[in-house]
Coordinates of C-alpha atoms (C1' of nucleotides) in Angstrom, one line a residue:
Chain A
M121 CA 24.7 -4.6 1.5
W122 CA 24.9 -1.6 3.9
S123 CA 28.4 -1.7 5.1
N124 CA 28.8 -0.8 8.7
H125 CA 32.0 1.0 7.9
I126 CA 32.9 4.0 5.9
N127 CA 30.5 4.7 3.2
Y128 CA 31.5 8.3 3.0
H129 CA 33.7 7.8 0.0
C130 CA 31.2 5.6 -1.7
I131 CA 28.2 6.9 -3.6
M132 CA 25.1 5.9 -1.8
R133 CA 21.4 6.4 -2.3
T134 CA 19.9 9.2 -0.3
H135 CA 17.8 7.0 1.9
Q136 CA 20.9 4.9 2.8
L137 CA 22.6 8.1 4.0
V138 CA 19.7 8.7 6.3
L139 CA 19.8 5.1 7.4
T140 CA 23.5 5.4 8.1
W141 CA 23.0 8.5 10.1
I142 CA 20.3 6.9 12.3
E143 CA 22.4 3.8 12.8
N144 CA 25.3 5.9 13.9
E145 CA 23.1 7.8 16.3
L146 CA 22.0 4.4 17.7
S147 CA 25.5 3.1 18.0
A148 CA 26.7 6.3 19.7
G149 CA 23.9 6.0 22.2
R150 CA 22.4 9.4 21.3
L151 CA 19.3 7.5 20.3
M152 CA 18.0 4.9 22.6
V153 CA 15.0 2.6 22.9
G154 CA 12.1 4.8 23.9
G155 CA 13.6 7.9 22.4
R156 CA 12.1 9.7 19.5
L157 CA 13.6 10.6 16.1
P158 CA 13.4 14.2 14.9
A159 CA 10.2 14.8 12.9
E160 CA 10.5 13.8 9.3
R161 CA 10.5 17.4 8.0
S162 CA 13.1 18.4 10.5
L163 CA 15.3 15.4 9.9
A164 CA 15.1 16.1 6.1
E165 CA 16.3 19.6 6.7
Q166 CA 19.1 18.5 9.0
L167 CA 20.5 16.1 6.6
A168 CA 19.8 18.3 3.5
V169 CA 17.7 15.6 1.8
S170 CA 14.1 15.4 0.8
R171 CA 11.4 14.2 3.1
T172 CA 10.7 11.4 0.7
S173 CA 14.2 9.9 1.3
V174 CA 13.8 10.3 5.1
R175 CA 10.5 8.4 4.9
E176 CA 12.0 5.6 2.9
A177 CA 14.7 5.1 5.5
I178 CA 12.1 5.2 8.3
R179 CA 9.9 2.7 6.4
I180 CA 12.9 0.3 6.3
L181 CA 13.6 0.8 10.0
E182 CA 9.9 0.2 10.8
A183 CA 10.0 -3.1 8.8
M184 CA 13.1 -4.0 10.8
G185 CA 11.3 -3.5 14.1
V186 CA 13.6 -0.7 15.0
V187 CA 11.1 2.2 15.1
R188 CA 7.4 2.7 15.4
A189 CA 5.6 5.6 13.6
G190 CA 2.5 7.2 15.1
V191 CA 0.5 10.1 13.8
G192 CA -1.0 12.9 15.8
S193 CA 0.4 14.5 18.9
G194 CA 1.3 13.3 22.3
P195 CA 3.2 10.4 23.7
E196 CA 2.0 7.9 21.1
A197 CA 2.9 10.1 18.2
G198 CA 6.1 10.6 16.3
T199 CA 8.7 8.1 15.3
V200 CA 10.0 6.4 18.4
V201 CA 12.8 3.8 18.7
I202 CA 11.7 0.4 19.8
S203 CA 13.4 -3.0 19.6
D204 CA 11.5 -5.9 18.1
P205 CA 13.9 -8.1 16.2
T206 CA 11.3 -10.8 15.8
A207 CA 9.3 -8.6 13.5
A208 CA 12.1 -8.1 11.1
L209 CA 13.3 -11.7 11.1
G210 CA 9.7 -13.0 10.8
S211 CA 8.7 -10.8 7.8
A212 CA 11.9 -11.6 6.1
L213 CA 11.6 -15.3 6.6
R214 CA 8.0 -15.3 5.5
L215 CA 8.8 -13.4 2.3
H216 CA 11.5 -15.8 1.4
V217 CA 9.3 -18.8 2.1
A218 CA 6.9 -17.2 -0.3
T219 CA 9.7 -17.1 -3.0
Q220 CA 10.1 -20.8 -2.2
H221 CA 13.8 -20.4 -1.6
L222 CA 13.4 -21.3 2.1
P223 CA 11.9 -24.8 2.4
V224 CA 9.4 -25.2 5.2
K225 CA 11.3 -28.3 6.1
D226 CA 14.4 -26.3 6.8
I227 CA 12.4 -23.9 9.0
V228 CA 11.0 -26.7 11.1
E229 CA 14.4 -28.4 11.3
T230 CA 16.0 -25.1 12.5
R231 CA 13.2 -24.6 15.0
V232 CA 13.9 -28.1 16.5
L233 CA 17.5 -27.2 16.7
L234 CA 17.0 -23.9 18.5
E235 CA 14.3 -25.0 20.8
S236 CA 16.1 -28.2 21.8
W237 CA 19.1 -26.1 22.7
A238 CA 17.1 -23.6 24.6
V239 CA 15.5 -26.2 26.9
S240 CA 18.8 -27.9 27.3
Q241 CA 20.2 -24.7 28.6
A242 CA 17.2 -23.6 30.6
S243 CA 17.7 -23.3 34.3
P244 CA 14.8 -24.6 36.4
D245 CA 14.4 -21.3 38.2
A246 CA 14.4 -19.1 35.1
P247 CA 11.8 -16.5 35.4
G248 CA 10.0 -17.5 32.2
L249 CA 9.4 -21.0 33.3
R250 CA 6.8 -20.0 35.9
N251 CA 5.1 -18.3 33.1
A252 CA 5.3 -21.5 31.0
A253 CA 3.7 -23.5 33.8
A254 CA 0.9 -21.0 34.1
L255 CA 0.3 -21.3 30.3
L256 CA 0.1 -25.1 30.6
A257 CA -2.4 -24.7 33.4
G258 CA -4.5 -22.5 31.1
M259 CA -4.3 -25.1 28.3
D260 CA -5.7 -27.7 30.7
E261 CA -8.9 -25.8 31.0
P262 CA -11.8 -27.7 29.4
G263 CA -13.8 -26.1 26.6
L264 CA -10.9 -24.4 25.0
S265 CA -11.3 -23.9 21.2
V266 CA -8.7 -25.1 18.8
D267 CA -7.5 -21.6 18.1
E268 CA -7.3 -20.7 21.8
F269 CA -5.3 -23.8 22.4
L270 CA -2.9 -23.1 19.6
A271 CA -2.4 -19.5 20.7
L272 CA -1.4 -20.7 24.2
D273 CA 0.8 -23.4 22.6
V274 CA 2.7 -20.7 20.7
Q275 CA 3.2 -18.7 23.9
F276 CA 4.3 -21.8 25.8
H277 CA 7.0 -22.7 23.3
L278 CA 8.2 -19.1 23.1
A279 CA 8.4 -19.1 26.9
L280 CA 10.6 -22.2 26.7
A281 CA 12.9 -20.5 24.2
D282 CA 13.2 -17.4 26.4
A283 CA 14.2 -19.6 29.4
A284 CA 17.6 -20.0 27.9
G285 CA 18.3 -16.3 28.3
N286 CA 19.6 -15.8 24.8
A287 CA 17.9 -12.9 23.1
V288 CA 19.1 -13.9 19.6
V289 CA 17.7 -17.4 20.0
S290 CA 14.5 -16.0 21.4
A291 CA 14.1 -13.6 18.4
M292 CA 14.9 -16.3 15.9
M293 CA 12.5 -18.7 17.5
G294 CA 9.7 -16.2 17.4
S295 CA 10.4 -15.3 13.8
L296 CA 10.5 -19.0 12.7
R297 CA 7.1 -19.4 14.4
E298 CA 5.7 -16.4 12.7
S299 CA 7.0 -17.3 9.3
I300 CA 5.2 -20.6 9.2
Q301 CA 2.2 -19.7 11.4
G302 CA -0.2 -19.7 8.5
Y303 CA 1.2 -23.0 7.2
A304 CA 1.0 -24.7 10.6
G305 CA -2.6 -23.4 11.1
R306 CA -3.6 -25.1 7.8
L307 CA -1.9 -28.3 8.9
T308 CA -4.2 -28.6 11.9
A309 CA -7.1 -29.4 9.5
N310 CA -5.3 -32.5 8.5
L311 CA -5.5 -34.0 12.0
P312 CA -7.8 -37.0 12.3
D313 CA -8.7 -36.5 15.9
W314 CA -7.9 -33.2 17.5
A315 CA -8.9 -34.1 21.0
A316 CA -6.5 -37.0 21.1
T317 CA -3.7 -34.9 19.6
A318 CA -4.3 -32.1 22.1
S319 CA -4.2 -34.5 25.0
R320 CA -1.0 -36.0 23.7
L321 CA 0.6 -32.6 23.2
M322 CA -0.3 -31.6 26.8
A323 CA 1.2 -34.8 28.2
E324 CA 4.4 -34.1 26.3
H325 CA 4.4 -30.5 27.5
H326 CA 4.3 -31.6 31.1
Q327 CA 7.1 -34.1 30.5
I328 CA 9.3 -31.4 29.0
L329 CA 8.7 -29.0 31.9
D330 CA 9.3 -31.8 34.3
A331 CA 12.6 -32.7 32.7
I332 CA 13.7 -29.0 32.9
T333 CA 12.7 -28.8 36.6
A334 CA 14.7 -32.0 37.2
H335 CA 17.8 -30.4 35.7
D336 CA 17.8 -33.0 33.0
G337 CA 18.4 -30.7 30.0
G338 CA 19.4 -33.6 27.7
R339 CA 16.1 -35.4 28.2
A340 CA 14.2 -32.1 27.8
A341 CA 16.0 -31.5 24.5
K342 CA 15.1 -35.0 23.2
L343 CA 11.5 -34.6 24.3
V344 CA 11.2 -31.2 22.6
A345 CA 12.6 -32.5 19.3
A346 CA 10.3 -35.5 19.3
H347 CA 7.3 -33.2 20.3
I348 CA 7.8 -30.9 17.4
E349 CA 8.7 -33.4 14.7
G350 CA 5.9 -35.7 15.9
Y351 CA 3.4 -32.9 15.4
Y352 CA 4.5 -32.0 11.9
Q353 CA 4.7 -35.6 10.8
E354 CA 1.2 -36.4 12.1
A355 CA -0.2 -33.3 10.4
G356 CA 1.3 -34.3 7.1
L357 CA 4.5 -32.3 6.6
G358 CA 6.7 -35.3 6.1
P359 CA 5.4 -36.7 2.8
S360 CA 4.8 -33.4 1.0
A361 CA 7.9 -31.4 1.9
Chain B
M168 CA -16.8 1.2 -5.2
W169 CA -15.6 2.2 -1.8
S170 CA -13.3 5.1 -1.7
N171 CA -9.6 4.5 -1.1
H172 CA -10.0 6.7 1.8
I173 CA -11.9 4.4 4.0
N174 CA -9.8 1.5 3.0
Y175 CA -6.4 2.6 3.9
H176 CA -7.2 4.4 6.9
C177 CA -9.1 1.6 8.5
I178 CA -7.2 -1.4 7.2
M179 CA -3.6 -0.8 6.1
R180 CA -1.3 1.9 4.9
T181 CA -0.9 2.1 1.2
H182 CA 2.6 0.8 1.0
Q183 CA 1.5 -2.3 3.0
L184 CA -1.2 -2.8 0.4
V185 CA 1.5 -2.9 -2.3
L186 CA 3.6 -5.2 -0.1
T187 CA 0.7 -7.6 0.3
W188 CA 0.0 -7.6 -3.4
I189 CA 3.6 -8.5 -4.2
E190 CA 3.7 -11.1 -1.5
N191 CA 0.6 -12.7 -2.9
E192 CA 2.1 -12.7 -6.4
L193 CA 5.1 -14.5 -5.0
S194 CA 3.1 -17.0 -3.1
A195 CA 0.9 -17.7 -6.1
G196 CA 4.0 -18.3 -8.2
R197 CA 3.2 -15.5 -10.6
L198 CA 6.4 -13.8 -9.5
M199 CA 9.5 -16.0 -9.2
V200 CA 13.2 -15.4 -8.5
G201 CA 14.7 -13.9 -11.6
G202 CA 11.4 -12.4 -12.7
R203 CA 10.8 -8.7 -12.8
L204 CA 8.3 -6.5 -11.1
P205 CA 6.2 -4.1 -13.2
A206 CA 7.8 -0.7 -13.5
E207 CA 7.1 1.5 -10.6
R208 CA 4.9 3.9 -12.5
S209 CA 3.1 1.0 -14.1
L210 CA 2.5 -0.8 -10.8
A211 CA 1.3 2.4 -9.2
E212 CA -1.3 2.7 -11.9
Q213 CA -2.3 -0.9 -11.6
L214 CA -2.9 -0.7 -7.9
A215 CA -4.3 2.8 -8.1
V216 CA -1.8 4.2 -5.6
S217 CA 0.9 6.7 -5.9
R218 CA 4.4 5.9 -7.1
T219 CA 5.7 7.0 -3.7
S220 CA 3.8 4.2 -2.0
V221 CA 5.0 1.7 -4.5
R222 CA 8.6 2.9 -3.9
E223 CA 8.2 2.5 -0.1
A224 CA 7.1 -1.1 -0.5
I225 CA 10.0 -1.8 -2.9
R226 CA 12.5 -0.2 -0.5
I227 CA 11.3 -2.6 2.2
L228 CA 11.5 -5.6 -0.1
E229 CA 15.0 -4.5 -1.1
A230 CA 16.1 -4.3 2.5
M231 CA 14.6 -7.7 3.0
G232 CA 16.8 -9.1 0.2
V233 CA 13.7 -10.0 -1.9
V234 CA 14.3 -7.6 -4.7
R235 CA 17.1 -5.7 -6.4
A236 CA 16.5 -2.4 -8.1
G237 CA 18.6 -1.3 -11.0
V238 CA 18.5 1.8 -13.1
G239 CA 18.9 2.2 -16.9
S240 CA 17.8 -0.4 -19.5
G241 CA 18.7 -3.9 -20.2
P242 CA 18.9 -7.1 -18.2
E243 CA 20.4 -5.4 -15.2
A244 CA 17.8 -2.8 -15.0
G245 CA 14.4 -2.8 -13.4
T246 CA 13.3 -4.3 -10.2
V247 CA 14.0 -8.0 -10.2
V248 CA 13.1 -10.7 -7.7
I249 CA 16.1 -12.2 -5.9
S250 CA 16.4 -14.2 -2.8
D251 CA 19.0 -13.1 -0.3
P252 CA 17.7 -13.9 3.2
T253 CA 21.1 -13.2 4.7
A254 CA 20.9 -9.5 3.8
A255 CA 17.6 -9.0 5.6
L256 CA 18.6 -11.0 8.7
G257 CA 22.1 -9.4 8.8
S258 CA 20.9 -5.8 8.6
A259 CA 18.2 -6.4 11.2
L260 CA 20.6 -8.1 13.6
R261 CA 23.1 -5.3 13.1
L262 CA 20.6 -2.6 13.8
H263 CA 19.4 -4.3 16.9
V264 CA 22.9 -4.8 18.1
A265 CA 23.3 -1.0 17.6
T266 CA 20.3 -0.5 19.9
Q267 CA 22.1 -2.7 22.4
H268 CA 19.1 -5.0 22.8
L269 CA 21.0 -7.9 21.3
P270 CA 24.2 -8.6 23.2
V271 CA 27.2 -9.6 21.2
K272 CA 27.6 -12.5 23.6
D273 CA 24.3 -13.9 22.5
I274 CA 25.2 -13.6 18.9
V275 CA 28.4 -15.5 19.3
E276 CA 26.7 -18.1 21.4
T277 CA 24.1 -18.6 18.7
R278 CA 26.7 -18.8 16.0
V279 CA 28.5 -21.6 18.0
L280 CA 25.2 -23.4 18.3
L281 CA 24.3 -23.2 14.6
E282 CA 27.8 -23.9 13.2
S283 CA 28.3 -26.8 15.6
W284 CA 25.1 -28.3 14.4
A285 CA 25.9 -27.7 10.8
V286 CA 29.2 -29.5 10.9
S287 CA 27.7 -32.3 12.9
Q288 CA 25.2 -32.8 10.1
A289 CA 27.5 -32.3 7.2
S290 CA 28.0 -35.2 5.0
P291 CA 31.7 -35.7 3.9
D292 CA 30.7 -35.6 0.3
A293 CA 28.6 -32.5 0.4
P294 CA 29.4 -30.3 -2.6
G295 CA 30.4 -27.3 -0.4
L296 CA 33.1 -29.2 1.3
R297 CA 35.4 -29.4 -1.7
N298 CA 35.0 -25.6 -1.8
A299 CA 36.0 -25.4 1.9
A300 CA 39.1 -27.4 1.3
A301 CA 40.1 -25.1 -1.6
L302 CA 39.6 -22.1 0.7
L303 CA 41.9 -23.7 3.3
A304 CA 44.5 -24.3 0.7
G305 CA 44.3 -20.6 -0.3
M306 CA 44.7 -19.6 3.3
D307 CA 47.9 -21.6 3.6
E308 CA 49.5 -19.4 1.0
P309 CA 52.3 -17.4 2.5
G310 CA 52.3 -13.6 2.3
L311 CA 48.6 -13.3 2.9
S312 CA 47.6 -10.0 4.6
V313 CA 45.4 -10.1 7.7
D314 CA 42.4 -8.9 5.9
E315 CA 42.8 -11.4 3.1
F316 CA 43.1 -14.2 5.6
L317 CA 40.0 -13.0 7.5
A318 CA 38.0 -12.8 4.3
L319 CA 38.9 -16.3 3.4
D320 CA 38.1 -17.4 7.0
V321 CA 34.6 -16.0 6.7
Q322 CA 34.1 -17.9 3.4
F323 CA 35.4 -21.1 5.0
H324 CA 33.0 -20.9 7.9
L325 CA 30.1 -20.1 5.6
A326 CA 31.0 -23.1 3.5
L327 CA 30.9 -25.3 6.6
A328 CA 27.5 -23.9 7.4
D329 CA 26.2 -24.6 3.9
A330 CA 27.4 -28.2 4.1
A331 CA 24.5 -29.1 6.3
G332 CA 22.1 -28.4 3.5
N333 CA 19.7 -26.3 5.5
A334 CA 19.0 -22.9 3.8
V335 CA 17.7 -21.3 7.0
V336 CA 20.7 -22.2 9.0
S337 CA 23.0 -21.0 6.2
A338 CA 21.2 -17.7 6.1
M339 CA 21.2 -17.2 9.8
M340 CA 24.9 -18.0 10.0
G341 CA 25.7 -15.5 7.3
S342 CA 23.7 -12.9 9.0
L343 CA 25.2 -13.5 12.4
R344 CA 28.6 -13.1 10.8
E345 CA 27.6 -9.9 9.0
S346 CA 26.1 -8.4 12.1
I347 CA 29.3 -8.6 14.1
Q348 CA 31.7 -8.3 11.3
G349 CA 32.8 -4.8 12.3
Y350 CA 33.1 -5.9 15.9
A351 CA 35.2 -9.0 15.1
G352 CA 37.5 -6.9 12.9
R353 CA 38.2 -4.6 15.8
L354 CA 38.9 -7.5 18.0
T355 CA 41.8 -8.6 15.8
A356 CA 43.7 -5.6 16.9
N357 CA 43.8 -7.0 20.4
L358 CA 45.7 -10.1 19.4
P359 CA 49.2 -10.2 20.8
D360 CA 50.7 -12.3 18.0
W361 CA 48.7 -12.6 14.8
A362 CA 51.1 -15.0 13.1
A363 CA 50.8 -17.5 16.0
T364 CA 47.0 -17.1 16.1
A365 CA 46.7 -17.6 12.4
S366 CA 48.7 -20.8 12.4
R367 CA 46.6 -22.1 15.3
L368 CA 43.4 -21.3 13.5
M369 CA 44.6 -23.1 10.4
A370 CA 45.5 -26.2 12.4
E371 CA 42.0 -26.2 13.9
H372 CA 40.5 -25.7 10.5
H373 CA 42.2 -28.8 9.2
Q374 CA 41.2 -30.8 12.2
I375 CA 37.5 -29.8 11.7
L376 CA 37.6 -30.7 8.0
D377 CA 39.3 -34.0 8.9
A378 CA 36.6 -34.8 11.5
I379 CA 33.9 -34.3 8.9
T380 CA 35.7 -36.3 6.3
A381 CA 36.0 -39.1 8.9
H382 CA 32.2 -39.1 9.5
D383 CA 32.8 -38.0 13.0
G384 CA 30.2 -35.2 13.3
G385 CA 30.3 -35.2 17.1
R386 CA 34.0 -34.4 17.2
A387 CA 33.7 -31.8 14.4
A388 CA 31.0 -30.1 16.4
K389 CA 33.1 -29.9 19.5
L390 CA 36.1 -28.7 17.5
V391 CA 34.1 -25.9 15.9
A392 CA 32.7 -24.8 19.3
A393 CA 36.2 -24.7 20.8
H394 CA 37.5 -22.9 17.7
I395 CA 35.1 -20.1 17.8
E396 CA 34.9 -19.6 21.5
G397 CA 38.7 -19.8 21.7
Y398 CA 39.1 -17.0 19.2
Y399 CA 36.7 -14.6 20.9
Q400 CA 38.2 -15.3 24.3
E401 CA 41.7 -14.7 23.1
A402 CA 40.7 -11.5 21.4
G403 CA 39.0 -10.3 24.5
L404 CA 35.3 -10.8 24.3
G405 CA 35.1 -12.7 27.5
P406 CA 35.8 -10.0 30.1
S407 CA 34.0 -7.1 28.4
A408 CA 30.7 -8.7 27.6
Chain C
dT49 C1' -15.1 27.9 35.7
dA50 C1' -16.4 24.7 32.1
dG51 C1' -16.9 24.1 27.4
dG52 C1' -16.1 24.5 22.3
dG53 C1' -13.1 25.5 18.6
dC54 C1' -9.0 26.8 16.4
dA55 C1' -3.6 26.7 16.1
dT56 C1' 0.0 23.6 15.9
dG57 C1' 2.6 19.7 14.7
dT58 C1' 2.7 14.8 13.6
dG59 C1' 2.9 11.1 10.0
dG60 C1' 0.3 9.5 5.4
dT61 C1' -0.5 10.3 0.6
dC62 C1' -0.3 12.1 -3.8
dC63 C1' 1.5 14.7 -7.8
dA64 C1' 4.4 16.7 -11.2
dA65 C1' 8.5 17.4 -12.3
dC66 C1' 13.5 16.7 -13.0
dC67 C1' 18.0 13.8 -13.1
dA68 C1' 21.3 10.0 -14.2
dC69 C1' 21.7 6.0 -16.4
dA70 C1' 21.6 2.2 -19.9
dT71 C1' 20.1 0.3 -24.0
dC72 C1' 18.8 0.4 -28.8
dA73 C1' 17.7 2.2 -33.2
dA74 C1' 18.2 5.6 -36.6
dC75 C1' 21.2 8.3 -38.8
dT76 C1' 25.5 10.1 -40.5
dA77 C1' 30.3 10.1 -42.1
dC78 C1' 33.7 7.6 -44.2
Chain D
dG37 C1' 28.9 -1.3 -46.7
dT38 C1' 30.6 -0.4 -42.3
dA39 C1' 31.7 2.0 -38.2
dG40 C1' 30.7 5.7 -35.1
dT41 C1' 27.6 9.2 -33.3
dT42 C1' 23.4 10.8 -31.7
dG43 C1' 19.0 10.9 -30.0
dA44 C1' 14.6 8.4 -28.4
dT45 C1' 13.0 5.6 -24.9
dG46 C1' 12.3 3.7 -20.5
dT47 C1' 14.2 2.6 -16.0
dG48 C1' 14.9 3.8 -11.0
dG49 C1' 16.5 8.1 -8.0
dT50 C1' 15.3 12.5 -6.0
dT51 C1' 13.0 16.6 -5.0
dG52 C1' 9.5 20.2 -3.5
dG53 C1' 5.1 21.2 -2.6
dA54 C1' 0.6 20.3 -1.6
dC55 C1' -3.2 18.3 1.0
dC56 C1' -5.3 15.0 4.4
dA57 C1' -6.4 12.7 9.1
dC58 C1' -5.2 12.8 13.5
dA59 C1' -4.1 14.2 18.4
dT60 C1' -2.9 17.5 21.6
dG61 C1' -3.3 21.8 23.9
dC62 C1' -4.1 26.6 24.2
dC63 C1' -7.3 30.3 24.0
dC64 C1' -11.4 32.4 23.8
dT65 C1' -16.2 32.3 24.8
dA66 C1' -20.5 31.5 27.4

DNA sequence: TAGGGCATGTGGTCCAACCACATCAACTAC
DNA sequence: GTAGTTGATGTGGTTGGACCACATGCCCTA
């Protein structure tokens, strides 16, 4: 698609020219996270293109989680560079799931693969693990609604993924989660006895954390795989797809 | 009816409205891969928005690999639904590498993880493997230029990833490749003796394929990991990042 | 000095053109 | 009758200009 390399001798659409310019600014370090792009009108004049084309490029970067656009004046305004890879990967995966060219089964399988690897690599003293333990404590609180429990569950698993210290794996895990979030939420309605399921999930969570703390990455990986696959099978993924 | 006004300022920007509409059409099965979106002007009228907003939405979908836009008339023209998850993931990863928030080291590590898993899962009679063998034969041809060799190498590794039959893993592998393609190409210049390296790579390729054919997924995975890590270390990734 | 109100600059949206391109049908020349 | 040309049609691609809502900050007034 957009070649990283020389496009100068190729004809390219105007918004791709803008895109290439911005990407070069990023690569060269002249634009950094937290920095701001020139105003749309100004950038259009600089690159001798229309504001429309600049906007199309910015819209793409926004969808990719590379910039955030804000109206008005002040620190929250303007187009500022951020870095949210999960947003891009998540939207893309969700859209392709919608086209039914990415089976949910493959997404779950990939999630098992990545999360198993993450916990197998996690060091017991990784900074994120303390966070994970705190989340577990929060999930033990009585009187939590299903939605509250699931929200904490998502955060717990993301904390596990972060513990491996690989930003790409963390981003992919987050996007996989996001892409099937609606799907997983619907599955919950299939569960015959939510209280029983929740208590089983919590027991498994503690086992996983214990295995990591005990430096037993292999066991942690197996537990995570069983944990995830068990949930989806109980909720009815298995037979349908 | 409520004025557009209130709607898009309180709920979502207009191009997101278009995006949502299209995503719903996809989920509902009214739009499928190979199908065509209404013409931009027509869609704008349908949704009571400007053509500009429709175009911004289509630009995003195009960047996500969900749609391909073609000018003129005939079968190649118009905006048709495709499914190229690799494009989206690859562009996103590349951009975030440019912001230096995704270390190349993590990308290589993730690639090792995914590709190792893929070959460990690959069945010896997977359809893609015959293709992989043919690519290897092509790479044995004498007189191949470095670039030709590397192009075949990319295809070989992607064929390996496809052999596991997981579309998500295949897409992610392709995108990881794409995101560091420029980087890897530059590394080649660091190699002291290309001919020696190429022959070593080929020997390892054959070993990997043999392990898969022998149903020894575990050995294949180990070989792949060593193959990839060895290349990047020889080319100088290790010390720099 | 404290307050209101306008000047400025941002992104968000829309419109009305025009261009380049590709196909197809009608028309013309042979 | 056939072959070639030519224009009509419809597609996305691009542009400039206009207006809006919003947020800040200065300036002027009470």
